[in-house]
C-alpha cells in the first residue's frame, strides 16, 4: 500500500544522502541516516533492506574508526543476509569484516574472512574488484605475520577504497 511505498522511498532517500556523506567522509552524518534506513527496514520487516542497512552501517563504522565490536555485529548480520538472499554482496561484506579484524590486529580472523570473500567471489563467477583488494590485504597480513611486525600494518589499515 501507500505506507510501504512511502517508507521505501524514504529509505532510498536516506540511503542516497548517506552515500553522498560517505563520499565526503562525513561518516557520523552518514551513520545517522543509515540508522534511519535500518529503522524503516525493521518497521517494514523487509529482510533485504535490513541486510543492506546492516552492511552499510558496518562499513560506515569501519571508515569512521568507531567501535569495532559494533561494526562486527552489523557486518555479521549482513553476512547472514547475503548468504541467504544476496550472494553477490558476500565478497564485499566479508572483505569489510576482514578489514575490521585487520584494523584490530586480529590477523588470523581477518585472513579467514578475506579467504571467505575470495571464495564467495569465485562462487558468483568473479568479483574482480573486491578480489584484487582482498588479495593485497592477504599479502599484507602474511608479511605482517611472518615478520611478526605489527608496525607495518598501521600504515595500511585504513586505505581509501
Short mmCIF file of N, CA and C in Angstrom, two decimals:
data_model
loop_
_atom_site.label_atom_id
_atom_site.label_comp_id
_atom_site.label_asym_id
_atom_site.label_seq_id
_atom_site.Cartn_x
_atom_site.Cartn_y
_atom_site.Cartn_z
N UNK A 1 0.83 -1.22 0.00
CA UNK A 1 0.00 0.00 0.00
C UNK A 1 0.85 1.25 0.00
N UNK A 2 0.19 2.38 0.18
CA UNK A 2 0.88 3.68 0.14
C UNK A 2 1.97 3.78 1.20
N UNK A 3 1.67 3.28 2.40
CA UNK A 3 2.62 3.45 3.50
C UNK A 3 3.96 2.82 3.16
N UNK A 4 3.92 1.57 2.68
CA UNK A 4 5.19 0.90 2.42
C UNK A 4 5.93 1.56 1.27
N UNK A 5 5.19 2.06 0.26
CA UNK A 5 5.85 2.77 -0.84
C UNK A 5 6.55 4.02 -0.33
N UNK A 6 5.84 4.77 0.53
CA UNK A 6 6.45 5.96 1.12
C UNK A 6 7.67 5.60 1.96
N UNK A 7 7.56 4.51 2.71
CA UNK A 7 8.68 4.07 3.54
C UNK A 7 9.88 3.70 2.70
N UNK A 8 9.63 2.96 1.63
CA UNK A 8 10.74 2.56 0.75
C UNK A 8 11.36 3.79 0.10
N UNK A 9 10.52 4.75 -0.30
CA UNK A 9 11.05 5.99 -0.86
C UNK A 9 11.91 6.74 0.16
N UNK A 10 11.46 6.76 1.40
CA UNK A 10 12.22 7.42 2.47
C UNK A 10 13.55 6.70 2.70
N UNK A 11 13.47 5.37 2.72
CA UNK A 11 14.69 4.55 2.88
C UNK A 11 15.70 4.93 1.79
N UNK A 12 15.23 4.93 0.55
CA UNK A 12 16.13 5.22 -0.58
C UNK A 12 16.69 6.63 -0.50
N UNK A 13 15.86 7.59 -0.07
CA UNK A 13 16.31 8.98 0.05
C UNK A 13 17.40 9.09 1.13
N UNK A 14 17.16 8.45 2.29
CA UNK A 14 18.17 8.46 3.36
C UNK A 14 19.46 7.80 2.88
N UNK A 15 19.31 6.64 2.22
CA UNK A 15 20.50 5.92 1.75
C UNK A 15 21.30 6.75 0.76
N UNK A 16 20.60 7.36 -0.21
CA UNK A 16 21.30 8.15 -1.23
C UNK A 16 22.05 9.32 -0.61
N UNK A 17 21.42 9.97 0.37
CA UNK A 17 22.07 11.09 1.04
C UNK A 17 23.26 10.59 1.87
N UNK A 18 23.09 9.44 2.50
CA UNK A 18 24.17 8.85 3.30
C UNK A 18 25.38 8.53 2.43
N UNK A 19 25.12 8.04 1.23
CA UNK A 19 26.22 7.70 0.31
C UNK A 19 27.01 8.96 -0.05
N UNK A 20 26.30 10.07 -0.24
CA UNK A 20 26.97 11.35 -0.51
C UNK A 20 27.85 11.72 0.70
N UNK A 21 27.30 11.58 1.90
CA UNK A 21 28.09 11.88 3.10
C UNK A 21 29.32 10.97 3.18
N UNK A 22 29.16 9.69 2.82
CA UNK A 22 30.30 8.77 2.84
C UNK A 22 31.39 9.26 1.89
N UNK A 23 30.97 9.69 0.69
CA UNK A 23 31.93 10.20 -0.30
C UNK A 23 32.65 11.44 0.23
N UNK A 24 31.93 12.22 1.04
CA UNK A 24 32.52 13.44 1.62
C UNK A 24 33.24 13.14 2.94
N UNK A 25 33.30 11.86 3.29
CA UNK A 25 33.94 11.39 4.53
C UNK A 25 33.27 11.97 5.78
N UNK A 26 31.99 12.28 5.67
CA UNK A 26 31.20 12.71 6.84
C UNK A 26 30.50 11.48 7.41
N UNK A 27 31.30 10.63 8.04
CA UNK A 27 30.83 9.30 8.42
C UNK A 27 29.77 9.36 9.52
N UNK A 28 29.91 10.30 10.44
CA UNK A 28 28.93 10.41 11.53
C UNK A 28 27.57 10.77 10.97
N UNK A 29 27.55 11.71 10.02
CA UNK A 29 26.28 12.09 9.37
C UNK A 29 25.70 10.90 8.60
N UNK A 30 26.56 10.18 7.90
CA UNK A 30 26.10 9.01 7.14
C UNK A 30 25.50 7.97 8.08
N UNK A 31 26.13 7.76 9.24
CA UNK A 31 25.65 6.75 10.18
C UNK A 31 24.25 7.07 10.68
N UNK A 32 23.97 8.34 10.95
CA UNK A 32 22.63 8.74 11.39
C UNK A 32 21.60 8.30 10.34
N UNK A 33 21.91 8.56 9.08
CA UNK A 33 20.96 8.24 8.00
C UNK A 33 20.86 6.73 7.77
N UNK A 34 21.98 6.02 7.85
CA UNK A 34 21.92 4.56 7.71
C UNK A 34 21.12 3.93 8.84
N UNK A 35 21.21 4.50 10.05
CA UNK A 35 20.39 4.01 11.16
C UNK A 35 18.90 4.31 10.90
N UNK A 36 18.61 5.46 10.29
CA UNK A 36 17.22 5.74 9.87
C UNK A 36 16.74 4.67 8.89
N UNK A 37 17.61 4.30 7.97
CA UNK A 37 17.28 3.24 7.00
C UNK A 37 16.95 1.94 7.73
N UNK A 38 17.76 1.60 8.71
CA UNK A 38 17.54 0.35 9.44
C UNK A 38 16.21 0.38 10.18
N UNK A 39 15.86 1.53 10.78
CA UNK A 39 14.57 1.65 11.48
C UNK A 39 13.40 1.42 10.53
N UNK A 40 13.49 2.04 9.35
CA UNK A 40 12.43 1.86 8.35
C UNK A 40 12.36 0.39 7.92
N UNK A 41 13.53 -0.20 7.66
CA UNK A 41 13.58 -1.60 7.23
C UNK A 41 12.98 -2.52 8.30
N UNK A 42 13.29 -2.23 9.57
CA UNK A 42 12.74 -3.03 10.67
C UNK A 42 11.23 -2.88 10.74
N UNK A 43 10.75 -1.65 10.58
CA UNK A 43 9.30 -1.41 10.59
C UNK A 43 8.60 -2.15 9.46
N UNK A 44 9.25 -2.17 8.30
CA UNK A 44 8.67 -2.87 7.15
C UNK A 44 8.83 -4.38 7.27
N UNK A 45 9.78 -4.82 8.09
CA UNK A 45 10.10 -6.24 8.17
C UNK A 45 10.66 -6.76 6.86
N UNK A 46 11.42 -5.91 6.17
CA UNK A 46 11.97 -6.27 4.85
C UNK A 46 13.41 -6.75 5.02
N UNK A 47 13.64 -8.07 4.86
CA UNK A 47 14.98 -8.61 5.13
C UNK A 47 16.06 -8.06 4.20
N UNK A 48 15.70 -7.72 2.97
CA UNK A 48 16.71 -7.20 2.04
C UNK A 48 17.14 -5.79 2.45
N UNK A 49 16.17 -4.94 2.77
CA UNK A 49 16.51 -3.60 3.22
C UNK A 49 17.26 -3.65 4.56
N UNK A 50 16.87 -4.59 5.43
CA UNK A 50 17.57 -4.75 6.71
C UNK A 50 19.03 -5.18 6.48
N UNK A 51 19.21 -6.16 5.62
CA UNK A 51 20.57 -6.67 5.36
C UNK A 51 21.47 -5.59 4.79
N UNK A 52 20.94 -4.82 3.84
CA UNK A 52 21.73 -3.74 3.24
C UNK A 52 22.05 -2.67 4.27
N UNK A 53 21.07 -2.33 5.12
CA UNK A 53 21.29 -1.31 6.15
C UNK A 53 22.37 -1.76 7.13
N UNK A 54 22.31 -3.02 7.56
CA UNK A 54 23.35 -3.53 8.47
C UNK A 54 24.73 -3.46 7.81
N UNK A 55 24.78 -3.84 6.54
CA UNK A 55 26.06 -3.78 5.82
C UNK A 55 26.58 -2.35 5.73
N UNK A 56 25.71 -1.43 5.39
CA UNK A 56 26.13 -0.02 5.26
C UNK A 56 26.57 0.57 6.59
N UNK A 57 25.85 0.22 7.67
CA UNK A 57 26.25 0.70 9.00
C UNK A 57 27.63 0.15 9.36
N UNK A 58 27.83 -1.13 9.12
CA UNK A 58 29.13 -1.74 9.44
C UNK A 58 30.27 -1.10 8.68
N UNK A 59 30.04 -0.84 7.38
CA UNK A 59 31.07 -0.20 6.55
C UNK A 59 31.33 1.23 7.02
N UNK A 60 30.26 1.96 7.33
CA UNK A 60 30.42 3.34 7.81
C UNK A 60 31.16 3.37 9.15
N UNK A 61 30.85 2.43 10.03
CA UNK A 61 31.56 2.35 11.32
C UNK A 61 33.05 2.07 11.09
N UNK A 62 33.35 1.22 10.11
CA UNK A 62 34.75 0.94 9.78
C UNK A 62 35.47 2.23 9.38
N UNK A 63 34.89 2.97 8.45
CA UNK A 63 35.55 4.19 7.98
C UNK A 63 35.57 5.27 9.05
N UNK A 64 34.57 5.26 9.93
CA UNK A 64 34.51 6.26 11.00
C UNK A 64 35.48 5.91 12.13
N UNK A 65 36.15 4.77 12.04
CA UNK A 65 37.04 4.29 13.10
C UNK A 65 36.29 4.16 14.42
N UNK A 66 35.00 3.82 14.32
CA UNK A 66 34.24 3.68 15.56
C UNK A 66 34.30 2.24 16.05
N UNK A 67 33.59 1.97 17.13
CA UNK A 67 33.77 0.70 17.83
C UNK A 67 33.75 -0.49 16.89
N UNK A 68 34.83 -1.23 16.93
CA UNK A 68 34.97 -2.41 16.09
C UNK A 68 33.89 -3.44 16.40
N UNK A 69 33.54 -3.56 17.67
CA UNK A 69 32.53 -4.57 18.05
C UNK A 69 31.20 -4.30 17.36
N UNK A 70 30.79 -3.04 17.34
CA UNK A 70 29.54 -2.69 16.65
C UNK A 70 29.65 -2.97 15.16
N UNK A 71 30.78 -2.60 14.58
CA UNK A 71 30.98 -2.85 13.15
C UNK A 71 30.87 -4.33 12.85
N UNK A 72 31.51 -5.16 13.69
CA UNK A 72 31.45 -6.62 13.50
C UNK A 72 30.01 -7.11 13.59
N UNK A 73 29.27 -6.65 14.61
CA UNK A 73 27.88 -7.12 14.79
C UNK A 73 27.04 -6.82 13.55
N UNK A 74 27.14 -5.60 13.05
CA UNK A 74 26.34 -5.22 11.87
C UNK A 74 26.80 -6.01 10.64
N UNK A 75 28.09 -6.16 10.47
CA UNK A 75 28.59 -6.88 9.29
C UNK A 75 28.25 -8.37 9.38
N UNK A 76 28.23 -8.94 10.57
CA UNK A 76 27.83 -10.35 10.70
C UNK A 76 26.36 -10.53 10.33
N UNK A 77 25.52 -9.56 10.69
CA UNK A 77 24.11 -9.61 10.27
C UNK A 77 24.01 -9.50 8.75
N UNK A 78 24.85 -8.66 8.17
CA UNK A 78 24.86 -8.51 6.71
C UNK A 78 25.34 -9.80 6.04
N UNK A 79 26.33 -10.47 6.63
CA UNK A 79 26.81 -11.76 6.10
C UNK A 79 25.66 -12.76 6.07
N UNK A 80 24.95 -12.86 7.18
CA UNK A 80 23.85 -13.81 7.29
C UNK A 80 22.78 -13.53 6.23
N UNK A 81 22.46 -12.24 6.04
CA UNK A 81 21.50 -11.85 5.00
C UNK A 81 22.02 -12.23 3.62
N UNK A 82 23.27 -11.86 3.33
CA UNK A 82 23.81 -12.10 1.98
C UNK A 82 23.89 -13.59 1.67
N UNK A 83 24.26 -14.39 2.66
CA UNK A 83 24.34 -15.84 2.45
C UNK A 83 23.00 -16.39 1.99
N UNK A 84 21.93 -15.90 2.60
CA UNK A 84 20.61 -16.45 2.31
C UNK A 84 19.91 -15.80 1.13
N UNK A 85 20.19 -14.51 0.91
CA UNK A 85 19.34 -13.76 -0.02
C UNK A 85 20.08 -13.00 -1.11
N UNK A 86 21.38 -12.74 -0.92
CA UNK A 86 22.08 -11.90 -1.91
C UNK A 86 23.56 -12.25 -1.99
N UNK A 87 23.87 -13.44 -2.56
CA UNK A 87 25.27 -13.90 -2.62
C UNK A 87 26.22 -12.90 -3.30
N UNK A 88 25.68 -12.07 -4.18
CA UNK A 88 26.54 -11.10 -4.88
C UNK A 88 27.16 -10.09 -3.92
N UNK A 89 26.53 -9.90 -2.75
CA UNK A 89 27.05 -8.94 -1.76
C UNK A 89 28.10 -9.56 -0.83
N UNK A 90 28.19 -10.89 -0.83
CA UNK A 90 29.06 -11.57 0.14
C UNK A 90 30.54 -11.18 0.02
N UNK A 91 31.10 -11.09 -1.18
CA UNK A 91 32.53 -10.74 -1.24
C UNK A 91 32.84 -9.41 -0.55
N UNK A 92 31.98 -8.42 -0.75
CA UNK A 92 32.20 -7.10 -0.15
C UNK A 92 32.01 -7.14 1.35
N UNK A 93 30.95 -7.81 1.80
CA UNK A 93 30.67 -7.84 3.24
C UNK A 93 31.80 -8.57 3.98
N UNK A 94 32.24 -9.71 3.43
CA UNK A 94 33.36 -10.43 4.05
C UNK A 94 34.64 -9.59 4.02
N UNK A 95 34.84 -8.85 2.93
CA UNK A 95 36.03 -8.01 2.84
C UNK A 95 36.05 -6.99 3.98
N UNK A 96 34.91 -6.32 4.20
CA UNK A 96 34.89 -5.30 5.25
C UNK A 96 35.00 -5.92 6.64
N UNK A 97 34.42 -7.09 6.81
CA UNK A 97 34.58 -7.79 8.08
C UNK A 97 36.07 -8.09 8.30
N UNK A 98 36.73 -8.54 7.26
CA UNK A 98 38.18 -8.79 7.35
C UNK A 98 38.95 -7.52 7.67
N UNK A 99 38.55 -6.41 7.04
CA UNK A 99 39.23 -5.13 7.29
C UNK A 99 39.08 -4.69 8.74
N UNK A 100 37.90 -4.93 9.32
CA UNK A 100 37.68 -4.59 10.73
C UNK A 100 38.60 -5.42 11.62
N UNK A 101 38.66 -6.74 11.36
CA UNK A 101 39.56 -7.59 12.14
C UNK A 101 41.01 -7.15 11.97
N UNK A 102 41.39 -6.81 10.75
CA UNK A 102 42.76 -6.40 10.46
C UNK A 102 43.10 -5.13 11.23
N UNK A 103 42.16 -4.18 11.24
CA UNK A 103 42.38 -2.92 11.94
C UNK A 103 42.53 -3.14 13.44
N UNK A 104 41.94 -4.22 13.95
CA UNK A 104 42.03 -4.56 15.37
C UNK A 104 43.28 -5.38 15.67
N UNK A 105 44.04 -5.70 14.63
CA UNK A 105 45.22 -6.54 14.83
C UNK A 105 44.90 -8.01 14.96
N UNK A 106 43.67 -8.40 14.63
CA UNK A 106 43.27 -9.82 14.69
C UNK A 106 43.49 -10.45 13.32
N UNK A 107 44.76 -10.74 13.03
CA UNK A 107 45.15 -11.08 11.65
C UNK A 107 44.62 -12.44 11.20
N UNK A 108 44.60 -13.42 12.11
CA UNK A 108 44.12 -14.76 11.72
C UNK A 108 42.63 -14.68 11.35
N UNK A 109 41.86 -13.94 12.16
CA UNK A 109 40.43 -13.77 11.88
C UNK A 109 40.24 -13.00 10.57
N UNK A 110 41.08 -12.00 10.35
CA UNK A 110 41.00 -11.22 9.11
C UNK A 110 41.29 -12.11 7.90
N UNK A 111 42.35 -12.89 8.02
CA UNK A 111 42.76 -13.79 6.94
C UNK A 111 41.61 -14.72 6.55
N UNK A 112 40.97 -15.28 7.57
CA UNK A 112 39.84 -16.21 7.35
C UNK A 112 38.73 -15.51 6.57
N UNK A 113 38.37 -14.28 6.97
CA UNK A 113 37.29 -13.54 6.29
C UNK A 113 37.69 -13.18 4.87
N UNK A 114 38.95 -12.82 4.67
CA UNK A 114 39.40 -12.48 3.31
C UNK A 114 39.33 -13.71 2.41
N UNK A 115 39.68 -14.87 2.94
CA UNK A 115 39.58 -16.11 2.15
C UNK A 115 38.12 -16.42 1.81
N UNK A 116 37.23 -16.18 2.77
CA UNK A 116 35.80 -16.37 2.52
C UNK A 116 35.31 -15.39 1.44
N UNK A 117 35.85 -14.19 1.45
CA UNK A 117 35.49 -13.19 0.43
C UNK A 117 35.87 -13.69 -0.97
N UNK A 118 37.07 -14.22 -1.09
CA UNK A 118 37.54 -14.74 -2.38
C UNK A 118 36.70 -15.94 -2.82
N UNK A 119 36.40 -16.83 -1.87
CA UNK A 119 35.57 -18.00 -2.19
C UNK A 119 34.19 -17.55 -2.65
N UNK A 120 33.63 -16.54 -1.99
CA UNK A 120 32.30 -16.03 -2.37
C UNK A 120 32.34 -15.39 -3.75
N UNK A 121 33.44 -14.69 -4.04
CA UNK A 121 33.60 -14.07 -5.36
C UNK A 121 33.67 -15.14 -6.45
N UNK A 122 34.42 -16.20 -6.17
CA UNK A 122 34.54 -17.31 -7.12
C UNK A 122 33.19 -17.97 -7.35
N UNK A 123 32.43 -18.14 -6.27
CA UNK A 123 31.13 -18.82 -6.34
C UNK A 123 30.14 -18.07 -7.22
N UNK A 124 30.23 -16.75 -7.27
CA UNK A 124 29.29 -15.98 -8.10
C UNK A 124 29.88 -15.66 -9.48
N UNK A 125 31.02 -16.29 -9.79
CA UNK A 125 31.60 -16.11 -11.12
C UNK A 125 32.53 -14.92 -11.19
N UNK A 126 33.02 -14.49 -10.03
CA UNK A 126 34.05 -13.46 -10.02
C UNK A 126 33.56 -12.09 -9.65
N UNK A 127 34.24 -11.49 -8.68
CA UNK A 127 34.04 -10.08 -8.33
C UNK A 127 35.46 -9.55 -8.27
N UNK A 128 35.98 -9.19 -9.45
CA UNK A 128 37.43 -8.97 -9.58
C UNK A 128 37.91 -7.77 -8.78
N UNK A 129 37.08 -6.74 -8.65
CA UNK A 129 37.49 -5.53 -7.92
C UNK A 129 37.74 -5.87 -6.46
N UNK A 130 36.74 -6.50 -5.85
CA UNK A 130 36.86 -6.90 -4.44
C UNK A 130 38.01 -7.88 -4.27
N UNK A 131 38.09 -8.85 -5.17
CA UNK A 131 39.10 -9.90 -5.05
C UNK A 131 40.51 -9.32 -5.10
N UNK A 132 40.72 -8.34 -5.98
CA UNK A 132 42.05 -7.72 -6.11
C UNK A 132 42.45 -7.04 -4.80
N UNK A 133 41.52 -6.31 -4.19
CA UNK A 133 41.80 -5.63 -2.93
C UNK A 133 42.07 -6.65 -1.82
N UNK A 134 41.24 -7.70 -1.80
CA UNK A 134 41.38 -8.71 -0.75
C UNK A 134 42.73 -9.41 -0.86
N UNK A 135 43.16 -9.72 -2.08
CA UNK A 135 44.46 -10.39 -2.25
C UNK A 135 45.60 -9.51 -1.75
N UNK A 136 45.49 -8.20 -1.96
CA UNK A 136 46.51 -7.28 -1.42
C UNK A 136 46.53 -7.33 0.10
N UNK A 137 45.33 -7.37 0.71
CA UNK A 137 45.26 -7.46 2.17
C UNK A 137 45.89 -8.76 2.67
N UNK A 138 45.66 -9.86 1.95
CA UNK A 138 46.21 -11.15 2.36
C UNK A 138 47.74 -11.12 2.31
N UNK A 139 48.29 -10.49 1.29
CA UNK A 139 49.75 -10.35 1.19
C UNK A 139 50.28 -9.55 2.38
N UNK A 140 49.60 -8.44 2.66
CA UNK A 140 50.00 -7.59 3.79
C UNK A 140 49.99 -8.39 5.10
N UNK A 141 48.93 -9.16 5.29
CA UNK A 141 48.80 -9.94 6.52
C UNK A 141 49.89 -11.01 6.61
N UNK A 142 50.14 -11.71 5.50
CA UNK A 142 51.15 -12.77 5.57
C UNK A 142 52.53 -12.18 5.85
N UNK A 143 52.80 -10.99 5.30
CA UNK A 143 54.07 -10.31 5.61
C UNK A 143 54.12 -9.94 7.09
N UNK A 144 53.03 -9.38 7.58
CA UNK A 144 53.00 -8.96 8.98
C UNK A 144 53.17 -10.16 9.90
N UNK A 145 52.53 -11.27 9.55
CA UNK A 145 52.61 -12.46 10.39
C UNK A 145 54.02 -13.07 10.33
N UNK A 146 54.64 -13.04 9.14
CA UNK A 146 55.96 -13.65 9.02
C UNK A 146 57.01 -12.81 9.73
N UNK A 147 56.86 -11.49 9.68
CA UNK A 147 57.81 -10.63 10.39
C UNK A 147 57.42 -10.47 11.85
N UNK A 148 56.16 -10.82 12.12
CA UNK A 148 55.58 -10.54 13.43
C UNK A 148 55.77 -9.06 13.76
N UNK A 149 55.58 -8.25 12.75
CA UNK A 149 55.86 -6.82 12.86
C UNK A 149 54.56 -6.06 12.66
N UNK A 150 53.92 -5.68 13.77
CA UNK A 150 52.61 -5.05 13.68
C UNK A 150 52.71 -3.61 13.20
N UNK A 151 53.89 -3.01 13.32
CA UNK A 151 54.05 -1.62 12.90
C UNK A 151 53.76 -1.47 11.41
N UNK A 152 54.17 -2.47 10.61
CA UNK A 152 53.96 -2.37 9.17
C UNK A 152 52.47 -2.32 8.84
N UNK A 153 51.63 -2.87 9.74
CA UNK A 153 50.20 -2.90 9.46
C UNK A 153 49.58 -1.51 9.56
N UNK A 154 50.10 -0.68 10.45
CA UNK A 154 49.39 0.54 10.80
C UNK A 154 49.17 1.43 9.59
N UNK A 155 50.12 1.46 8.68
CA UNK A 155 50.01 2.36 7.54
C UNK A 155 48.97 1.89 6.52
N UNK A 156 48.58 0.63 6.57
CA UNK A 156 47.66 0.13 5.54
C UNK A 156 46.29 -0.21 6.08
N UNK A 157 46.07 -0.04 7.39
CA UNK A 157 44.77 -0.43 7.97
C UNK A 157 43.61 0.18 7.24
N UNK A 158 43.71 1.49 6.93
CA UNK A 158 42.52 2.20 6.50
C UNK A 158 42.75 2.90 5.16
N UNK A 159 43.31 2.20 4.20
CA UNK A 159 43.48 2.88 2.90
C UNK A 159 42.11 3.15 2.30
N UNK A 160 42.02 4.23 1.57
CA UNK A 160 40.74 4.63 0.98
C UNK A 160 40.39 3.68 -0.16
N UNK A 161 39.16 3.26 -0.23
CA UNK A 161 38.73 2.41 -1.35
C UNK A 161 38.73 3.22 -2.64
#
